[in-house]
GROMACS .gro file of C-alpha atoms in nm:
model
  442
    1MET     CA    1  -1.361  -2.643   0.721
    2GLY     CA    2  -1.726  -2.607   0.835
    3LYS     CA    3  -1.928  -2.289   0.814
    4LEU     CA    4  -1.914  -2.047   1.106
    5LYS     CA    5  -2.205  -2.080   1.348
    6LEU     CA    6  -2.275  -1.798   1.596
    7SER     CA    7  -2.574  -1.736   1.823
    8ASP     CA    8  -2.736  -1.400   1.905
    9ARG     CA    9  -2.574  -1.402   2.251
   10GLN     CA   10  -2.227  -1.467   2.104
   11LEU     CA   11  -2.271  -1.178   1.858
   12TYR     CA   12  -2.384  -0.946   2.139
   13ALA     CA   13  -2.074  -1.040   2.342
   14LEU     CA   14  -1.844  -0.970   2.044
   15ILE     CA   15  -2.006  -0.631   1.974
   16GLU     CA   16  -1.981  -0.521   2.337
   17ALA     CA   17  -1.616  -0.639   2.353
   18VAL     CA   18  -1.528  -0.446   2.034
   19LYS     CA   19  -1.708  -0.132   2.157
   20LEU     CA   20  -1.551  -0.155   2.505
   21GLY     CA   21  -1.210  -0.214   2.342
   22GLU     CA   22  -1.218   0.148   2.225
   23GLU     CA   23  -1.252   0.273   2.584
   24VAL     CA   24  -1.068   0.013   2.795
   25LYS     CA   25  -0.699  -0.072   2.746
   26PRO     CA   26  -0.559  -0.331   2.708
   27SER     CA   27  -0.827  -0.472   2.477
   28GLN     CA   28  -0.788  -0.806   2.658
   29GLN     CA   29  -0.951  -0.642   2.963
   30ALA     CA   30  -1.246  -0.521   2.751
   31LYS     CA   31  -1.293  -0.870   2.609
   32ARG     CA   32  -1.294  -1.028   2.957
   33ARG     CA   33  -1.556  -0.786   3.086
   34ALA     CA   34  -1.790  -0.825   2.789
   35PHE     CA   35  -1.755  -1.204   2.779
   36ALA     CA   36  -1.824  -1.231   3.155
   37LYS     CA   37  -2.145  -1.028   3.110
   38TYR     CA   38  -2.273  -1.280   2.852
   39ARG     CA   39  -2.130  -1.584   3.037
   40ILE     CA   40  -1.896  -1.679   2.752
   41GLU     CA   41  -1.689  -1.967   2.894
   42GLY     CA   42  -1.486  -2.275   2.799
   43TRP     CA   43  -1.477  -2.373   2.428
   44GLU     CA   44  -1.710  -2.082   2.351
   45ASN     CA   45  -1.454  -1.842   2.501
   46SER     CA   46  -1.166  -1.967   2.286
   47LYS     CA   47  -1.381  -1.957   1.970
   48LEU     CA   48  -1.494  -1.597   2.029
   49THR     CA   49  -1.151  -1.485   2.153
   50GLY     CA   50  -1.006  -1.588   1.814
   51ILE     CA   51  -1.271  -1.380   1.634
   52PHE     CA   52  -1.221  -1.081   1.867
   53TYR     CA   53  -0.842  -1.069   1.811
   54SER     CA   54  -0.891  -1.123   1.439
   55ILE     CA   55  -1.107  -0.805   1.435
   56GLN     CA   56  -0.830  -0.616   1.620
   57ARG     CA   57  -0.566  -0.732   1.369
   58ARG     CA   58  -0.782  -0.651   1.068
   59LEU     CA   59  -0.924  -0.326   1.206
   60GLY     CA   60  -0.781  -0.090   0.941
   61LEU     CA   61  -0.901  -0.316   0.660
   62ILE     CA   62  -1.247  -0.363   0.818
   63ASP     CA   63  -1.281   0.015   0.859
   64GLU     CA   64  -1.180   0.063   0.495
   65VAL     CA   65  -1.462  -0.173   0.387
   66ILE     CA   66  -1.709   0.018   0.608
   67GLU     CA   67  -1.595   0.355   0.472
   68GLY     CA   68  -1.639   0.228   0.116
   69LEU     CA   69  -1.997   0.123   0.197
   70VAL     CA   70  -2.116   0.420   0.405
   71GLY     CA   71  -1.910   0.696   0.238
   72VAL     CA   72  -1.766   0.840   0.563
   73SER     CA   73  -1.501   0.735   0.814
   74PRO     CA   74  -1.641   0.480   1.063
   75LEU     CA   75  -1.485   0.694   1.337
   76ILE     CA   76  -1.769   0.947   1.308
   77LEU     CA   77  -2.046   0.685   1.328
   78ASP     CA   78  -2.249   0.607   1.640
   79PRO     CA   79  -2.016   0.388   1.858
   80TRP     CA   80  -2.270   0.102   1.875
   81LEU     CA   81  -2.318   0.109   1.497
   82ARG     CA   82  -1.941   0.119   1.443
   83ALA     CA   83  -1.882  -0.186   1.667
   84THR     CA   84  -2.174  -0.380   1.509
   85LEU     CA   85  -2.051  -0.309   1.156
   86ARG     CA   86  -1.697  -0.415   1.249
   87VAL     CA   87  -1.828  -0.749   1.376
   88ALA     CA   88  -2.060  -0.790   1.074
   89VAL     CA   89  -1.776  -0.722   0.826
   90GLU     CA   90  -1.541  -0.967   1.003
   91ILE     CA   91  -1.805  -1.243   0.987
   92ALA     CA   92  -1.965  -1.174   0.647
   93VAL     CA   93  -1.657  -1.066   0.447
   94PHE     CA   94  -1.366  -1.252   0.608
   95ARG     CA   95  -1.534  -1.570   0.728
   96ASN     CA   96  -1.782  -1.829   0.599
   97PRO     CA   97  -2.100  -1.792   0.810
   98ASN     CA   98  -2.388  -2.040   0.785
   99GLU     CA   99  -2.742  -1.927   0.696
  100LYS     CA  100  -2.852  -1.914   1.060
  101THR     CA  101  -2.559  -1.684   1.148
  102LEU     CA  102  -2.653  -1.451   0.859
  103GLN     CA  103  -3.008  -1.438   1.003
  104HIS     CA  104  -2.862  -1.350   1.345
  105LEU     CA  105  -2.659  -1.071   1.178
  106LYS     CA  106  -2.989  -0.928   1.044
  107GLY     CA  107  -3.138  -0.959   1.393
  108LEU     CA  108  -2.871  -0.722   1.525
  109ALA     CA  109  -3.083  -0.434   1.393
  110LYS     CA  110  -3.316  -0.486   1.690
  111PHE     CA  111  -3.019  -0.512   1.931
  112LEU     CA  112  -2.883  -0.181   1.792
  113SER     CA  113  -3.219  -0.003   1.821
  114SER     CA  114  -3.237  -0.102   2.190
  115ARG     CA  115  -2.883   0.027   2.259
  116THR     CA  116  -2.908   0.355   2.068
  117HIS     CA  117  -3.170   0.520   1.837
  118PRO     CA  118  -3.421   0.306   1.637
  119TYR     CA  119  -3.309   0.480   1.315
  120VAL     CA  120  -2.958   0.342   1.370
  121GLY     CA  121  -3.105  -0.010   1.368
  122TYR     CA  122  -3.297   0.064   1.044
  123TYR     CA  123  -2.984   0.205   0.882
  124TYR     CA  124  -2.784  -0.107   0.973
  125TYR     CA  125  -3.059  -0.337   0.840
  126ASP     CA  126  -3.058  -0.154   0.503
  127LEU     CA  127  -2.678  -0.164   0.479
  128LEU     CA  128  -2.627  -0.530   0.574
  129PRO     CA  129  -2.702  -0.687   0.231
  130ARG     CA  130  -2.421  -0.475   0.082
  131VAL     CA  131  -2.186  -0.596   0.359
  132ILE     CA  132  -2.278  -0.960   0.289
  133ASN     CA  133  -2.222  -0.919  -0.088
  134TYR     CA  134  -1.900  -0.714  -0.058
  135VAL     CA  135  -1.617  -0.821  -0.293
  136PRO     CA  136  -1.281  -0.637  -0.269
  137LYS     CA  137  -1.107  -0.498  -0.579
  138LEU     CA  138  -0.750  -0.629  -0.556
  139ASP     CA  139  -0.612  -0.453  -0.863
  140SER     CA  140  -0.252  -0.404  -0.744
  141GLU     CA  141   0.018  -0.606  -0.567
  142GLU     CA  142   0.000  -0.371  -0.265
  143LYS     CA  143  -0.377  -0.430  -0.233
  144ARG     CA  144  -0.330  -0.809  -0.252
  145LEU     CA  145  -0.060  -0.800   0.013
  146LYS     CA  146  -0.277  -0.571   0.227
  147TRP     CA  147  -0.564  -0.823   0.223
  148ASP     CA  148  -0.333  -1.121   0.275
  149TYR     CA  149  -0.114  -0.973   0.551
  150LEU     CA  150  -0.317  -0.682   0.695
  151PHE     CA  151  -0.088  -0.381   0.657
  152PRO     CA  152  -0.148  -0.029   0.522
  153GLU     CA  153  -0.051   0.005   0.155
  154TRP     CA  154   0.206   0.281   0.222
  155PHE     CA  155   0.384   0.051   0.470
  156ILE     CA  156   0.385  -0.237   0.219
  157ARG     CA  157   0.536  -0.002  -0.043
  158LYS     CA  158   0.811   0.098   0.203
  159MET     CA  159   0.893  -0.264   0.288
  160ARG     CA  160   0.906  -0.359  -0.082
  161GLY     CA  161   1.142  -0.067  -0.136
  162LEU     CA  162   1.368  -0.199   0.143
  163VAL     CA  163   1.374  -0.577   0.083
  164GLY     CA  164   1.224  -0.618  -0.266
  165GLU     CA  165   1.120  -0.977  -0.333
  166GLU     CA  166   1.151  -1.062   0.039
  167ALA     CA  167   0.869  -0.821   0.132
  168GLU     CA  168   0.602  -1.092   0.146
  169GLU     CA  169   0.824  -1.305   0.369
  170LEU     CA  170   0.880  -1.003   0.599
  171LEU     CA  171   0.506  -0.923   0.621
  172LYS     CA  172   0.437  -1.288   0.699
  173ALA     CA  173   0.698  -1.284   0.980
  174LEU     CA  174   0.539  -0.970   1.128
  175ASN     CA  175   0.212  -1.167   1.155
  176GLU     CA  176   0.371  -1.458   1.342
  177THR     CA  177   0.367  -1.465   1.721
  178LEU     CA  178   0.718  -1.446   1.866
  179PRO     CA  179   0.795  -1.673   2.163
  180THR     CA  180   0.847  -1.504   2.501
  181SER     CA  181   1.215  -1.411   2.536
  182VAL     CA  182   1.384  -1.363   2.872
  183ARG     CA  183   1.735  -1.239   2.940
  184VAL     CA  184   1.901  -1.391   3.245
  185ASN     CA  185   2.024  -1.124   3.489
  186LEU     CA  186   2.384  -1.216   3.575
  187LEU     CA  187   2.379  -0.984   3.878
  188LYS     CA  188   2.151  -1.238   4.049
  189ALA     CA  189   2.167  -1.570   3.862
  190ASN     CA  190   2.344  -1.764   3.591
  191VAL     CA  191   2.195  -1.908   3.274
  192GLU     CA  192   2.217  -2.270   3.393
  193GLU     CA  193   2.013  -2.194   3.709
  194VAL     CA  194   1.730  -2.039   3.506
  195GLU     CA  195   1.744  -2.327   3.256
  196ASP     CA  196   1.717  -2.576   3.546
  197TYR     CA  197   1.413  -2.389   3.680
  198LEU     CA  198   1.242  -2.409   3.339
  199ARG     CA  199   1.325  -2.781   3.308
  200LYS     CA  200   1.170  -2.847   3.651
  201LYS     CA  201   0.854  -2.672   3.526
  202ASN     CA  202   0.860  -2.899   3.215
  203VAL     CA  203   0.890  -2.593   2.991
  204ARG     CA  204   1.068  -2.622   2.658
  205PHE     CA  205   1.313  -2.343   2.575
  206GLU     CA  206   1.610  -2.266   2.353
  207ARG     CA  207   1.917  -2.054   2.416
  208SER     CA  208   1.982  -1.774   2.168
  209GLU     CA  209   2.288  -1.829   1.947
  210ARG     CA  210   2.351  -1.454   1.931
  211VAL     CA  211   2.302  -1.356   2.298
  212GLY     CA  212   2.427  -1.622   2.539
  213THR     CA  213   2.212  -1.503   2.831
  214LEU     CA  214   1.885  -1.496   2.634
  215LEU     CA  215   1.632  -1.782   2.644
  216ARG     CA  216   1.327  -1.827   2.422
  217ILE     CA  217   1.039  -2.001   2.598
  218LEU     CA  218   0.868  -2.235   2.350
  219ASP     CA  219   0.565  -2.344   2.561
  220PRO     CA  220   0.277  -2.141   2.709
  221PHE     CA  221   0.431  -2.033   3.040
  222ASN     CA  222   0.424  -1.724   3.260
  223PRO     CA  223   0.782  -1.638   3.374
  224GLU     CA  224   0.648  -1.391   3.637
  225TRP     CA  225   0.833  -1.565   3.923
  226LEU     CA  226   1.168  -1.513   3.745
  227PHE     CA  227   1.085  -1.145   3.689
  228ASN     CA  228   0.966  -1.086   4.048
  229LYS     CA  229   1.287  -1.237   4.186
  230GLY     CA  230   1.496  -1.031   3.941
  231LEU     CA  231   1.656  -1.347   3.801
  232ALA     CA  232   1.550  -1.258   3.446
  233ILE     CA  233   1.392  -0.976   3.251
  234ALA     CA  234   1.159  -0.981   2.948
  235GLN     CA  235   1.365  -0.872   2.649
  236GLU     CA  236   1.380  -0.950   2.278
  237GLU     CA  237   1.711  -1.069   2.136
  238ALA     CA  238   1.754  -0.764   1.909
  239ALA     CA  239   1.702  -0.529   2.207
  240ALA     CA  240   1.959  -0.719   2.416
  241VAL     CA  241   2.214  -0.689   2.133
  242ALA     CA  242   2.203  -0.306   2.166
  243SER     CA  243   2.377  -0.307   2.507
  244LEU     CA  244   2.632  -0.564   2.385
  245VAL     CA  245   2.716  -0.340   2.086
  246LEU     CA  246   2.765  -0.033   2.307
  247ALA     CA  247   2.969  -0.252   2.549
  248PRO     CA  248   2.995  -0.022   2.856
  249LYS     CA  249   3.284  -0.107   3.093
  250PRO     CA  250   3.295  -0.117   3.477
  251GLY     CA  251   3.364   0.227   3.622
  252GLU     CA  252   3.241   0.424   3.318
  253THR     CA  253   2.979   0.699   3.312
  254VAL     CA  254   2.690   0.597   3.087
  255VAL     CA  255   2.375   0.785   2.984
  256ASP     CA  256   2.060   0.610   2.861
  257LEU     CA  257   1.857   0.886   2.694
  258ALA     CA  258   1.520   0.711   2.646
  259ALA     CA  259   1.549   0.443   2.910
  260ALA     CA  260   1.206   0.317   3.022
  261PRO     CA  261   1.100   0.043   3.079
  262GLY     CA  262   1.462  -0.019   3.187
  263GLY     CA  263   1.565  -0.343   3.018
  264LYS     CA  264   1.873  -0.195   2.850
  265THR     CA  265   1.967   0.011   3.160
  266ALA     CA  266   1.962  -0.308   3.370
  267HIS     CA  267   2.162  -0.494   3.103
  268MET     CA  268   2.429  -0.221   3.091
  269ALA     CA  269   2.457  -0.222   3.473
  270GLU     CA  270   2.514  -0.597   3.453
  271LEU     CA  271   2.785  -0.555   3.185
  272MET     CA  272   2.948  -0.292   3.413
  273ASN     CA  273   2.938  -0.532   3.716
  274ASN     CA  274   2.739  -0.264   3.900
  275GLU     CA  275   3.048  -0.036   3.898
  276GLY     CA  276   3.033   0.318   3.758
  277GLU     CA  277   2.734   0.544   3.697
  278ILE     CA  278   2.429   0.527   3.469
  279TYR     CA  279   2.195   0.823   3.422
  280ALA     CA  280   1.863   0.688   3.288
  281PHE     CA  281   1.631   0.950   3.134
  282ASP     CA  282   1.266   0.917   3.043
  283ILE     CA  283   0.994   1.178   3.005
  284ASP     CA  284   0.708   0.955   3.122
  285ARG     CA  285   0.670   0.955   3.502
  286THR     CA  286   0.462   0.632   3.507
  287ARG     CA  287   0.716   0.446   3.293
  288VAL     CA  288   1.001   0.573   3.515
  289LYS     CA  289   0.814   0.438   3.817
  290ARG     CA  290   0.800   0.096   3.647
  291MET     CA  291   1.168   0.127   3.551
  292ASN     CA  292   1.263   0.194   3.915
  293GLU     CA  293   1.083  -0.128   4.009
  294VAL     CA  294   1.270  -0.324   3.737
  295LEU     CA  295   1.606  -0.182   3.856
  296ARG     CA  296   1.523  -0.261   4.221
  297ARG     CA  297   1.428  -0.622   4.140
  298THR     CA  298   1.735  -0.681   3.924
  299GLY     CA  299   1.971  -0.546   4.193
  300VAL     CA  300   2.100  -0.250   3.991
  301LYS     CA  301   2.284  -0.012   4.226
  302ILE     CA  302   2.448   0.233   3.984
  303ALA     CA  303   2.153   0.384   3.795
  304GLU     CA  304   2.000   0.720   3.873
  305THR     CA  305   1.663   0.766   3.702
  306ILE     CA  306   1.568   1.116   3.583
  307VAL     CA  307   1.217   1.216   3.479
  308ALA     CA  308   1.304   1.454   3.194
  309ASP     CA  309   1.314   1.481   2.817
  310GLY     CA  310   1.645   1.343   2.685
  311ARG     CA  311   1.689   1.671   2.493
  312GLU     CA  312   1.743   1.840   2.831
  313ALA     CA  313   2.031   1.607   2.928
  314PRO     CA  314   2.314   1.854   2.843
  315GLU     CA  315   2.148   2.117   3.062
  316ILE     CA  316   2.100   1.871   3.350
  317LEU     CA  317   2.430   1.679   3.331
  318GLY     CA  318   2.665   1.919   3.150
  319SER     CA  319   2.869   1.868   2.832
  320GLY     CA  320   3.127   1.596   2.769
  321ILE     CA  321   3.053   1.389   3.082
  322ALA     CA  322   2.971   1.044   2.936
  323ASP     CA  323   3.199   0.761   2.823
  324ARG     CA  324   2.904   0.594   2.650
  325VAL     CA  325   2.558   0.712   2.549
  326LEU     CA  326   2.272   0.486   2.448
  327LEU     CA  327   2.003   0.653   2.240
  328ASP     CA  328   1.740   0.390   2.170
  329ALA     CA  329   1.536   0.660   2.003
  330PRO     CA  330   1.159   0.698   2.015
  331CYS     CA  331   1.033   0.576   1.676
  332THR     CA  332   0.731   0.439   1.490
  333SER     CA  333   0.815   0.097   1.646
  334ASP     CA  334   0.705  -0.083   1.328
  335GLY     CA  335   0.971  -0.349   1.393
  336THR     CA  336   0.771  -0.466   1.697
  337ILE     CA  337   0.440  -0.539   1.517
  338ALA     CA  338   0.477  -0.913   1.588
  339LYS     CA  339   0.464  -0.821   1.960
  340ASN     CA  340   0.201  -0.543   1.920
  341PRO     CA  341  -0.031  -0.649   1.632
  342GLU     CA  342  -0.278  -0.359   1.674
  343LEU     CA  343   0.006  -0.108   1.613
  344ARG     CA  344  -0.009  -0.168   1.234
  345TRP     CA  345  -0.324   0.042   1.189
  346ARG     CA  346  -0.202   0.322   1.417
  347LEU     CA  347   0.105   0.382   1.198
  348ARG     CA  348   0.066   0.699   0.992
  349GLU     CA  349   0.305   0.789   0.710
  350LYS     CA  350   0.242   1.160   0.775
  351ASN     CA  351   0.375   1.122   1.134
  352ILE     CA  352   0.722   1.002   1.025
  353PRO     CA  353   0.878   1.352   0.974
  354LYS     CA  354   0.771   1.456   1.326
  355VAL     CA  355   0.934   1.142   1.473
  356VAL     CA  356   1.252   1.202   1.269
  357GLU     CA  357   1.272   1.562   1.394
  358LEU     CA  358   1.266   1.436   1.755
  359GLN     CA  359   1.533   1.173   1.675
  360LYS     CA  360   1.761   1.440   1.528
  361GLU     CA  361   1.722   1.665   1.834
  362LEU     CA  362   1.794   1.371   2.068
  363ILE     CA  363   2.107   1.257   1.879
  364GLU     CA  364   2.242   1.614   1.900
  365SER     CA  365   2.189   1.609   2.280
  366ALA     CA  366   2.355   1.268   2.300
  367TRP     CA  367   2.659   1.405   2.115
  368GLU     CA  368   2.687   1.706   2.343
  369ILE     CA  369   2.708   1.495   2.661
  370LEU     CA  370   2.959   1.249   2.509
  371LYS     CA  371   3.330   1.284   2.593
  372PRO     CA  372   3.594   1.294   2.317
  373GLY     CA  373   3.688   0.929   2.260
  374GLY     CA  374   3.346   0.821   2.385
  375ARG     CA  375   3.091   0.612   2.194
  376LEU     CA  376   2.725   0.667   2.113
  377LEU     CA  377   2.487   0.392   2.001
  378TYR     CA  378   2.194   0.516   1.796
  379SER     CA  379   1.929   0.244   1.770
  380THR     CA  380   1.558   0.211   1.690
  381CYS     CA  381   1.299  -0.067   1.669
  382SER     CA  382   1.187   0.076   1.333
  383MET     CA  383   1.264  -0.067   0.989
  384LEU     CA  384   1.202   0.260   0.804
  385ARG     CA  385   1.511   0.405   0.640
  386GLU     CA  386   1.401   0.763   0.724
  387GLU     CA  387   1.437   0.687   1.098
  388ASN     CA  388   1.763   0.496   1.067
  389GLU     CA  389   2.032   0.538   0.800
  390ASP     CA  390   1.891   0.876   0.691
  391VAL     CA  391   1.922   1.018   1.047
  392VAL     CA  392   2.277   0.882   1.085
  393GLU     CA  393   2.387   1.020   0.744
  394TRP     CA  394   2.237   1.360   0.833
  395PHE     CA  395   2.424   1.354   1.166
  396LEU     CA  396   2.761   1.250   1.017
  397ARG     CA  397   2.742   1.533   0.761
  398ARG     CA  398   2.705   1.783   1.047
  399HIS     CA  399   2.985   1.652   1.269
  400GLY     CA  400   3.340   1.624   1.137
  401ASP     CA  401   3.448   1.472   1.472
  402ALA     CA  402   3.208   1.176   1.433
  403ARG     CA  403   3.332   0.839   1.308
  404LEU     CA  404   3.111   0.539   1.237
  405VAL     CA  405   3.248   0.227   1.412
  406PRO     CA  406   3.178  -0.058   1.166
  407LEU     CA  407   2.949  -0.334   1.299
  408SER     CA  408   2.995  -0.679   1.151
  409GLY     CA  409   2.739  -0.889   1.336
  410PRO     CA  410   2.551  -1.068   1.477
  411TYR     CA  411   2.297  -0.940   1.221
  412ASP     CA  412   2.311  -0.808   0.863
  413GLY     CA  413   2.470  -0.488   0.740
  414GLY     CA  414   2.241  -0.187   0.705
  415PHE     CA  415   2.197   0.028   0.394
  416LEU     CA  416   2.473   0.258   0.522
  417PRO     CA  417   2.803   0.061   0.538
  418GLY     CA  418   2.905  -0.001   0.900
  419THR     CA  419   2.549   0.005   1.037
  420MET     CA  420   2.349  -0.309   1.124
  421ARG     CA  421   1.990  -0.432   1.097
  422ALA     CA  422   1.794  -0.719   1.255
  423TRP     CA  423   1.510  -0.837   1.030
  424PRO     CA  424   1.208  -1.034   1.163
  425HIS     CA  425   1.200  -1.274   0.863
  426ARG     CA  426   1.575  -1.338   0.858
  427HIS     CA  427   1.661  -1.343   1.227
  428GLY     CA  428   1.343  -1.447   1.412
  429THR     CA  429   1.336  -1.137   1.633
  430ILE     CA  430   1.192  -0.784   1.619
  431GLY     CA  431   1.309  -0.537   1.353
  432PHE     CA  432   1.600  -0.327   1.486
  433PHE     CA  433   1.868  -0.083   1.365
  434TYR     CA  434   2.213  -0.004   1.514
  435ALA     CA  435   2.475   0.263   1.440
  436LEU     CA  436   2.780   0.296   1.670
  437ILE     CA  437   2.944   0.639   1.648
  438GLU     CA  438   3.273   0.744   1.810
  439LYS     CA  439   3.366   1.101   1.899
  440LYS     CA  440   3.719   1.165   1.774
  441GLY     CA  441   3.955   1.284   2.043
  442ASP     CA  442   4.166   1.143   2.328
   0.00000   0.00000   0.00000
């Protein structure tokens, strides 16, 4: 593979995109704006786009290198200096730049001085030789895996604790891009009709073996038309399995305690043939607005959306009113990293207890609104034991009238017998956890 060749203009575009990416979300929007300013088009665009997203994926590691060199967190540096150093580390440490590109990296001192204070440019110029000569110390297995797969060391330790020798395979799977998955909405279409539409568009796809209404699109294709018509909905296989496990029946009263963006609510309405009642809670007004749009498009008639914290559900609805409750609990979402690569560096081990506390409060609310004989599904898109089996064990110890309904597929058993886990490296979907709990009674 040849050495990397970048011009001044291309470096300027990357720096502005990285800096703008801190202010403008999604980062894709920041990239577009910066690249348009420097007229980055065609082959040049795809080359620089690859570098830009590589910086986003490696951000935590790049910032660690910078902190090691400057002695303080990059987050307190001048924003222009921070963005320039991030680009310089990506190119000098993680790539193989040619001599001309290294000269252009030195020339960024002048660019920096014009954007901020001249001293910032001098500081960068003095620091750059140490960036270029940086060699990481990979003196532990966690450090090696961190550099190879771009995850925080604490997260790697957790994954090794969960799957042992399979940890590297799991980290690798989390770095692979999952194909777009769509679930056909049986309230408006059947699977064959959607498959015919994709064939007419010359799009390759495969039907999931675990969820008969789910299709994985294997070619670059935007399924927007299917979504706008309500014929299908974007949903990962593991997320679709949640509604199938809870299995709500026509005529039942169902509560979805953390419902937005509405994929599972719509799926449950479909399983209920639009007969019965679903109360869909979410605390975020904007997300509820989007959920209402999803439910309108998919033809759901039985869902009432409620902008409120799920912990307030007993107060709003009363006790013992639901036949089924779905609590797809707020979590660290580490199981979705393949879909949200930048999430890996936002994960903080110290935040886990706070998340767990919320999960425990929500599962208590879910239990209060459940009828005797009713069923509650506790699920998360986290792989961390603290957010899954540990919460369920804590809950079962507190409630003598709670019985775990054993799950035997379509995925693997969890670490607590009767629970279930979807693993990215074993099942080709996002990481997910399921525990089905029945309230003893009539």
